[in-house]
XYZ file of C-alpha atoms in Angstrom:
548
model
C 78.359 126.987 141.142
C 80.443 130.109 141.015
C 79.812 133.781 140.531
C 80.986 135.177 137.242
C 80.590 138.879 137.907
C 77.996 141.610 137.733
C 76.015 143.519 135.168
C 74.654 146.949 136.045
C 75.211 146.088 139.683
C 73.241 142.866 139.382
C 74.759 139.423 139.762
C 75.035 136.855 137.008
C 75.315 133.228 138.053
C 77.251 130.608 136.137
C 76.391 127.024 136.955
C 79.360 124.664 136.989
C 77.457 122.363 134.686
C 77.464 121.867 130.937
C 75.167 124.525 129.521
C 73.222 121.834 127.704
C 71.884 120.674 131.049
C 70.046 123.921 131.704
C 66.989 124.826 129.664
C 64.334 127.482 129.920
C 60.627 126.875 129.787
C 57.825 128.973 128.361
C 54.400 129.265 129.934
C 53.046 131.577 127.269
C 53.069 131.809 123.517
C 56.605 132.912 122.578
C 56.984 136.254 120.851
C 59.103 136.124 117.651
C 62.011 137.928 119.281
C 62.014 135.378 122.106
C 62.404 132.301 119.929
C 65.305 129.883 120.053
C 66.489 130.868 123.505
C 68.078 128.367 125.820
C 68.473 125.120 123.890
C 67.469 121.834 125.454
C 70.067 119.042 125.491
C 71.097 118.078 121.976
C 71.065 114.340 122.567
C 70.015 112.312 119.556
C 68.395 109.482 121.459
C 65.383 108.668 119.333
C 64.325 105.084 119.857
C 64.016 102.760 122.790
C 64.658 99.169 121.817
C 62.785 96.472 123.689
C 63.821 93.221 122.039
C 65.688 91.092 124.592
C 68.161 89.781 122.034
C 69.635 93.217 121.374
C 68.822 92.816 117.665
C 65.988 95.090 116.593
C 64.068 95.631 113.372
C 65.689 98.023 110.915
C 63.037 100.695 111.396
C 63.854 100.873 115.111
C 67.638 100.964 114.792
C 69.320 103.869 116.520
C 73.054 103.656 115.893
C 75.649 105.656 117.801
C 78.611 106.461 115.554
C 81.696 106.718 117.721
C 83.600 109.951 116.968
C 86.968 108.591 118.138
C 88.156 107.103 114.830
C 90.982 109.069 113.238
C 91.926 110.756 116.510
C 92.067 108.198 119.303
C 92.759 105.247 117.012
C 93.081 104.503 113.296
C 90.025 105.291 111.166
C 90.702 102.633 108.507
C 89.401 99.233 109.586
C 92.262 97.171 108.176
C 94.913 99.497 109.585
C 93.173 99.408 112.965
C 93.091 95.598 112.962
C 96.820 95.457 112.169
C 97.522 97.978 114.923
C 95.665 95.889 117.500
C 97.261 92.658 116.239
C 100.688 94.200 116.757
C 99.819 95.208 120.300
C 98.583 91.675 121.004
C 101.725 90.124 119.516
C 103.872 92.297 121.788
C 101.911 91.301 124.905
C 103.203 88.373 126.912
C 102.683 86.597 130.205
C 100.576 83.819 131.648
C 97.122 83.208 130.196
C 94.610 83.164 133.027
C 91.515 80.995 133.329
C 88.043 82.298 134.107
C 88.687 86.007 133.592
C 85.432 87.726 134.554
C 86.519 91.368 134.710
C 89.254 93.751 133.604
C 90.543 97.204 134.386
C 91.847 98.803 131.183
C 93.268 102.250 130.359
C 91.426 104.627 128.040
C 93.966 106.968 126.443
C 94.539 107.069 122.700
C 95.938 103.792 121.424
C 99.332 105.391 120.726
C 99.722 105.861 124.459
C 97.806 103.104 126.203
C 96.930 100.602 123.469
C 99.853 98.342 124.309
C 98.922 98.201 127.991
C 95.279 97.539 127.144
C 96.366 94.668 124.877
C 97.778 92.822 127.900
C 94.226 92.811 129.246
C 92.223 91.927 126.144
C 94.805 89.235 125.263
C 93.333 87.284 128.171
C 90.046 87.121 126.269
C 91.383 85.388 123.180
C 89.534 82.149 122.612
C 86.769 83.162 125.012
C 83.187 84.054 124.222
C 80.861 86.304 126.197
C 77.240 87.034 125.512
C 77.420 90.430 127.201
C 80.205 92.945 127.859
C 79.630 95.779 130.331
C 82.036 98.728 130.201
C 82.009 101.175 133.104
C 83.769 104.450 132.313
C 83.997 107.797 134.104
C 82.275 110.963 132.948
C 85.058 113.447 132.202
C 82.866 116.329 131.017
C 79.316 116.025 132.350
C 78.814 116.346 136.113
C 76.489 113.607 137.374
C 76.146 113.169 141.116
C 75.431 109.649 142.368
C 74.031 108.522 139.035
C 75.230 106.585 135.989
C 73.931 106.769 132.437
C 73.035 103.961 130.058
C 71.910 105.103 126.606
C 68.843 104.560 124.445
C 70.848 103.503 121.378
C 70.428 100.070 119.859
C 73.943 99.780 118.363
C 77.395 101.320 118.712
C 79.490 101.632 115.547
C 83.272 101.825 115.095
C 85.432 101.223 111.999
C 85.253 97.508 112.879
C 81.465 97.423 112.515
C 78.348 97.673 114.650
C 77.819 96.056 118.030
C 74.249 95.561 119.312
C 73.446 96.830 122.769
C 71.859 94.474 125.269
C 68.655 96.468 125.369
C 66.838 94.067 127.687
C 69.632 94.299 130.261
C 69.653 98.085 129.933
C 65.894 98.229 130.519
C 66.320 96.177 133.687
C 69.078 98.521 134.868
C 66.872 101.554 134.319
C 64.336 100.268 136.811
C 66.771 101.483 139.444
C 67.009 105.259 139.988
C 70.821 105.081 140.074
C 70.830 104.243 136.336
C 69.339 106.827 133.988
C 69.511 107.799 130.335
C 71.510 111.051 130.084
C 72.239 111.144 126.337
C 74.840 113.908 126.208
C 76.913 112.025 128.793
C 77.806 109.539 126.044
C 78.323 111.704 123.004
C 81.685 113.230 123.870
C 82.834 110.692 126.444
C 85.763 108.565 125.263
C 86.260 106.399 128.346
C 83.708 103.751 127.376
C 83.945 103.982 123.587
C 87.743 103.592 123.481
C 87.526 99.975 124.686
C 85.104 98.859 121.979
C 87.432 98.229 118.978
C 89.753 96.162 121.189
C 86.825 94.064 122.395
C 85.383 93.737 118.897
C 88.676 92.522 117.481
C 89.292 89.915 120.162
C 85.778 88.693 120.990
C 83.821 89.062 117.762
C 80.109 88.926 118.556
C 78.693 90.101 121.870
C 76.095 92.500 123.218
C 77.347 95.750 124.659
C 76.290 97.644 127.790
C 77.986 101.075 127.903
C 77.711 102.755 131.316
C 79.058 106.265 131.939
C 79.574 106.667 135.674
C 79.200 109.997 137.445
C 80.750 111.218 140.679
C 79.694 108.713 143.329
C 79.913 108.381 147.077
C 80.777 104.991 148.521
C 77.202 103.984 149.463
C 76.123 104.640 145.859
C 79.066 102.644 144.493
C 78.088 99.744 146.711
C 74.448 100.061 145.674
C 75.348 100.100 141.964
C 77.681 97.148 142.467
C 74.917 95.244 144.234
C 72.463 95.995 141.407
C 74.878 94.866 138.697
C 75.939 91.792 140.673
C 72.309 90.685 140.795
C 71.882 90.991 137.007
C 75.086 89.567 135.521
C 75.780 85.899 134.800
C 78.728 83.705 133.870
C 78.451 84.865 130.249
C 79.175 88.463 131.270
C 82.492 90.319 131.110
C 82.809 93.560 133.090
C 85.418 96.186 132.177
C 86.238 99.211 134.318
C 87.866 101.872 132.138
C 90.405 104.003 133.984
C 93.767 105.667 133.673
C 95.728 106.051 136.867
C 97.879 108.913 138.161
C 97.784 112.092 136.071
C 101.023 113.848 136.952
C 102.372 117.275 136.053
C 101.378 120.932 135.709
C 98.745 120.119 133.090
C 96.879 118.123 135.736
C 97.663 120.311 138.750
C 99.280 117.392 140.558
C 103.016 117.364 141.356
C 103.561 115.757 144.762
C 107.224 115.190 143.836
C 109.676 116.752 141.374
C 112.515 114.238 141.304
C 112.773 110.555 140.347
C 109.393 110.970 138.688
C 109.249 107.540 137.026
C 110.092 105.660 140.235
C 107.846 107.805 142.414
C 104.937 107.447 140.003
C 105.276 103.688 140.080
C 105.323 103.665 143.893
C 102.203 105.844 143.918
C 100.359 103.662 141.395
C 101.412 100.423 143.069
C 99.891 101.722 146.305
C 96.555 102.007 144.509
C 97.047 98.564 142.963
C 97.585 97.087 146.443
C 94.122 98.258 147.527
C 92.541 96.969 144.319
C 94.258 93.585 144.745
C 92.694 93.350 148.191
C 89.282 94.333 146.729
C 89.126 96.951 149.468
C 86.770 99.742 148.387
C 87.253 101.768 151.568
C 91.017 101.257 151.470
C 91.170 102.300 147.813
C 89.360 105.578 148.430
C 91.249 106.121 151.674
C 94.488 105.831 149.712
C 93.222 108.341 147.132
C 92.252 110.763 149.913
C 95.621 110.325 151.618
C 97.807 110.777 148.524
C 95.566 112.902 146.289
C 96.410 110.589 143.409
C 94.443 111.539 140.324
C 92.777 108.318 139.151
C 90.085 109.486 136.748
C 88.103 106.225 136.700
C 88.115 105.724 140.459
C 84.314 105.609 140.691
C 84.055 103.060 137.861
C 86.677 100.961 139.649
C 84.712 101.415 142.876
C 81.560 100.003 141.287
C 83.549 97.029 139.984
C 85.119 96.369 143.393
C 81.628 96.491 144.911
C 80.253 93.825 142.590
C 83.096 91.303 142.321
C 82.445 87.709 143.370
C 83.809 86.827 146.811
C 86.350 84.425 145.321
C 87.604 86.813 142.599
C 91.378 87.257 142.450
C 93.164 90.277 140.969
C 96.199 89.995 138.675
C 98.402 92.895 137.535
C 99.201 92.220 133.882
C 101.111 95.326 132.816
C 102.116 98.805 133.942
C 103.280 101.757 131.857
C 103.143 105.545 131.663
C 102.831 108.077 128.896
C 106.065 109.561 130.237
C 107.831 106.310 129.384
C 106.082 105.923 126.015
C 106.823 109.503 124.930
C 110.127 109.960 126.730
C 108.975 113.017 128.673
C 107.757 112.967 132.268
C 106.889 116.680 132.473
C 103.266 115.549 132.242
C 102.530 111.861 132.518
C 99.516 109.543 132.808
C 99.806 106.041 134.215
C 98.231 102.922 132.737
C 97.475 99.588 134.381
C 95.972 96.435 132.902
C 94.385 94.308 135.627
C 92.441 91.050 135.306
C 90.080 89.463 137.804
C 89.563 85.717 137.725
C 86.466 84.032 139.076
C 82.921 83.300 137.990
C 79.873 85.453 138.403
C 77.365 83.499 140.511
C 73.717 83.542 139.599
C 72.493 86.373 141.778
C 69.137 87.709 142.819
C 68.064 91.103 141.413
C 68.428 93.843 143.982
C 65.332 95.427 145.452
C 64.206 98.407 143.455
C 64.522 100.838 146.346
C 63.456 104.447 146.009
C 63.024 106.755 143.068
C 60.635 109.435 141.863
C 57.155 107.949 141.979
C 58.329 105.364 144.511
C 59.420 107.829 147.161
C 56.634 110.344 147.001
C 57.065 113.907 148.154
C 54.889 114.721 151.138
C 53.249 118.106 151.589
C 55.980 118.913 154.109
C 58.672 117.964 151.574
C 57.090 120.249 148.978
C 56.904 123.122 151.460
C 60.566 122.639 152.347
C 61.579 122.626 148.689
C 59.669 125.828 147.993
C 61.184 127.451 151.079
C 64.606 126.245 149.948
C 64.117 127.790 146.495
C 63.007 131.155 147.878
C 65.719 131.367 150.527
C 68.408 130.291 148.056
C 67.626 133.114 145.642
C 67.238 135.608 148.479
C 70.591 134.587 149.991
C 72.334 134.803 146.619
C 71.005 138.302 146.047
C 72.018 139.458 149.526
C 75.436 137.810 149.821
C 76.564 137.494 146.176
C 77.356 133.821 146.655
C 75.639 130.474 146.510
C 74.447 129.197 149.902
C 74.772 125.800 151.468
C 71.570 124.231 152.852
C 72.998 124.807 156.339
C 73.057 128.548 155.622
C 69.299 128.489 155.097
C 68.122 126.433 158.077
C 66.077 124.074 155.906
C 66.023 120.372 156.762
C 66.867 118.142 153.782
C 64.609 115.102 154.009
C 65.162 111.723 152.396
C 62.748 112.283 149.479
C 64.461 115.621 148.771
C 67.717 113.702 148.210
C 66.402 111.453 145.440
C 67.985 111.960 142.019
C 65.602 113.932 139.806
C 65.366 116.705 137.258
C 63.546 119.877 138.243
C 62.400 123.277 136.983
C 61.870 126.374 139.086
C 59.289 128.854 137.790
C 58.932 132.427 139.042
C 55.701 134.382 138.533
C 55.045 138.019 139.341
C 51.396 139.035 139.571
C 50.543 135.904 137.569
C 53.005 136.663 134.747
C 56.090 134.590 134.018
C 59.208 136.173 135.559
C 61.708 133.360 134.997
C 61.788 129.623 134.424
C 64.862 127.429 134.058
C 65.543 123.823 134.922
C 67.312 120.595 134.122
C 65.454 117.802 132.376
C 67.726 114.870 133.090
C 68.217 113.461 136.613
C 71.872 114.162 137.356
C 71.930 115.078 141.061
C 69.804 115.144 144.237
C 66.530 117.012 143.891
C 67.290 119.617 146.549
C 70.539 120.579 144.771
C 68.712 120.870 141.437
C 66.113 123.141 143.058
C 68.754 125.376 144.642
C 70.679 125.754 141.377
C 67.631 126.414 139.255
C 66.114 128.882 141.729
C 69.170 131.063 141.175
C 69.169 130.459 137.428
C 65.463 131.250 137.085
C 65.997 134.498 138.957
C 69.272 135.615 137.405
C 70.015 133.695 134.210
C 66.782 133.522 132.195
C 67.750 135.585 129.148
C 64.177 136.593 128.463
C 64.004 138.745 131.584
C 66.205 141.163 133.516
C 67.658 139.648 136.696
C 65.322 139.596 139.668
C 65.994 142.270 142.300
C 65.767 141.653 146.032
C 63.031 144.284 146.257
C 60.805 142.137 143.987
C 60.915 138.920 145.973
C 57.814 139.589 148.047
C 55.824 139.966 144.811
C 57.156 136.755 143.248
C 55.607 133.322 143.616
C 57.765 130.209 143.379
C 56.648 127.039 141.596
C 58.599 123.793 141.322
C 58.194 121.009 138.768
C 59.832 117.714 139.751
C 60.351 115.585 136.660
C 60.309 111.900 135.886
C 63.197 110.750 133.639
C 62.451 111.579 129.985
C 62.007 108.785 127.480
C 61.555 108.748 123.734
C 58.254 108.073 121.983
C 57.920 106.710 118.478
C 55.502 109.385 117.303
C 54.044 112.733 118.355
C 50.717 110.877 118.467
C 51.927 109.232 121.698
C 52.084 112.606 123.460
C 49.280 113.257 125.950
C 48.500 116.917 126.537
C 48.307 117.766 130.237
C 50.290 114.707 131.188
C 53.515 114.944 129.214
C 56.241 117.518 129.109
C 57.750 117.520 125.628
C 61.270 117.788 124.222
C 61.256 118.316 120.444
C 64.511 117.669 118.549
C 65.290 118.188 114.876
C 68.348 119.153 112.827
C 70.436 119.855 115.911
C 67.807 122.166 117.397
C 65.573 121.440 120.350
C 63.114 123.000 122.759
C 61.062 121.966 125.777
C 57.651 122.668 127.282
C 56.629 121.580 130.763
C 53.368 119.566 131.025
C 51.404 122.511 132.426
C 52.235 124.878 129.542
C 49.671 123.559 127.054
C 46.958 123.343 129.712
C 47.527 126.893 130.941
C 47.446 128.226 127.376
C 44.449 126.125 126.313
C 46.386 124.564 123.431
C 45.647 121.274 121.708
C 48.516 118.982 120.625
C 48.983 120.514 117.187
C 49.067 124.067 118.535
C 51.496 123.039 121.255
C 53.875 121.474 118.751
C 53.623 124.520 116.485
C 54.742 126.759 119.340
C 57.425 124.290 120.413
C 58.876 124.164 116.896
C 58.981 127.970 116.798
C 60.699 128.020 120.187
C 63.371 125.703 118.762
C 63.952 128.157 115.911
C 62.254 125.911 113.339
C 59.382 126.473 110.960
C 56.021 126.133 112.679
C 55.166 122.818 111.013
C 58.690 121.357 111.166
C 57.601 118.844 113.799
C 55.492 116.912 111.280
C 58.453 115.195 109.575
C 61.907 114.214 110.754
C 61.511 115.356 114.356
C 61.949 113.172 117.426
C 60.232 113.557 120.759
C 61.058 112.783 124.382
C 58.361 113.027 127.015
C 58.372 113.281 130.783
C 55.877 113.848 133.553
C 55.998 116.297 136.421
C 54.836 116.809 139.965
C 54.013 120.530 140.051
C 53.443 122.528 143.216
C 53.499 126.224 144.066
C 53.425 128.432 147.118
C 49.892 129.637 146.443
C 48.610 126.093 145.967
C 50.056 124.878 149.255
C 48.929 128.027 151.055
C 45.338 127.549 149.903
C 45.327 123.872 150.886
C 47.338 123.941 154.071
C 47.838 127.580 155.044
C 51.050 129.566 155.299
C 54.471 129.163 153.724
């Protein structure tokens, strides 16, 4: 987070997070002038496929149309095929046996398509039932979590590819893998590999995984999970460019002999990858500062490789060489791993919301954390660290989860903002949204320090949202609701309808109005996600257990 400035002497917080992540909640009937405020995420995930084959009935199809055609590669199918064929014809070298994984670049084909062709050329004549592509999230911050989508198919100019929905459902049993729809919509790193794979492999089932910012234990955990689910009919691709050099990237460790120095820098990273040394790879990045955008995707791959896997460098190039200008340059490597995925055992499910329950003490600490965070921000005009607040962060407080913070003053709503999708540890979500609820809810003036003693804090810890086929599947009092239609959306927490005494129809009427739609717009053409919440407040815990 960072401070943006002040307004009438009061601070305004800007969260270093895509604005789509942050949404406001209503716990009262919205007045007309308050409609259409903070929009919920605009993800268009509308159906959850369950058929293990990846092929689903037409009425359940939910196709993601890749937006890259015409910009990152040719939009015309025949022209695109000829472009890829030319890249393949230009690629040379030994054909390897038993390729089980690749590292491929993900720039536009003009820049990195030739390098990528050295990798996919190794797949010619092979068949795979499943292809997993791990790519970094360039735009959406996601801490220690990866996203796999709810779509049933991905579409490019070369046609549609079914997703392996059964595999994706198994992945989502683990809290490290969530559905964060907007992580996929503008993210090129995974999508860019698909036409190359389509052209060379033909039919397969696709597993697109957008990887967030991970620490090494999480990379190893994700690698262990994937290793236990793949088989010898699986290909794994880590999508990554290598060093981003120049003023555009804020990285210029040298000014002379750029081409030679870049190659030395990139070959140092390759040496660690060849040794399958996760710690060495990230130690090298820390030592040199080299800007490898897909380092966490590569880290997950290194963590899951079979013991006998061998790495092979197939090709190296840079955009500086391709374009004849090294002022700003991005490096590209094509790397193949040979070996066979053994039949593994699924990893233990571990902990997640609902599996790692919050104790009363955890809830008290979270509420204290929320109050002290807002108080500290008001007093010091900056965002605190947990160590500034003398609040112990327990294990359950570190689980990845979405959360809302609600402020009430004399029983009336004073602010409520949160994040629906699980993108970071719970305690960090609570700290961010405590400040946002106090200072960034557009329906209210910013909270003043003098008010804090009159304000009660409430926290809602959310389960990951999932789509339902009909509004009839929504259970009032149990489900929070995200309504989406025509690019508009709005959210209610589960407690809203109960507190207002609304039935389902009344709730949806108000929710449609909040989204800026006609009151009955939810009846046709709308989609719904639902989630559940653990809700606790200071007054509730005081009455049950005494004291804050």
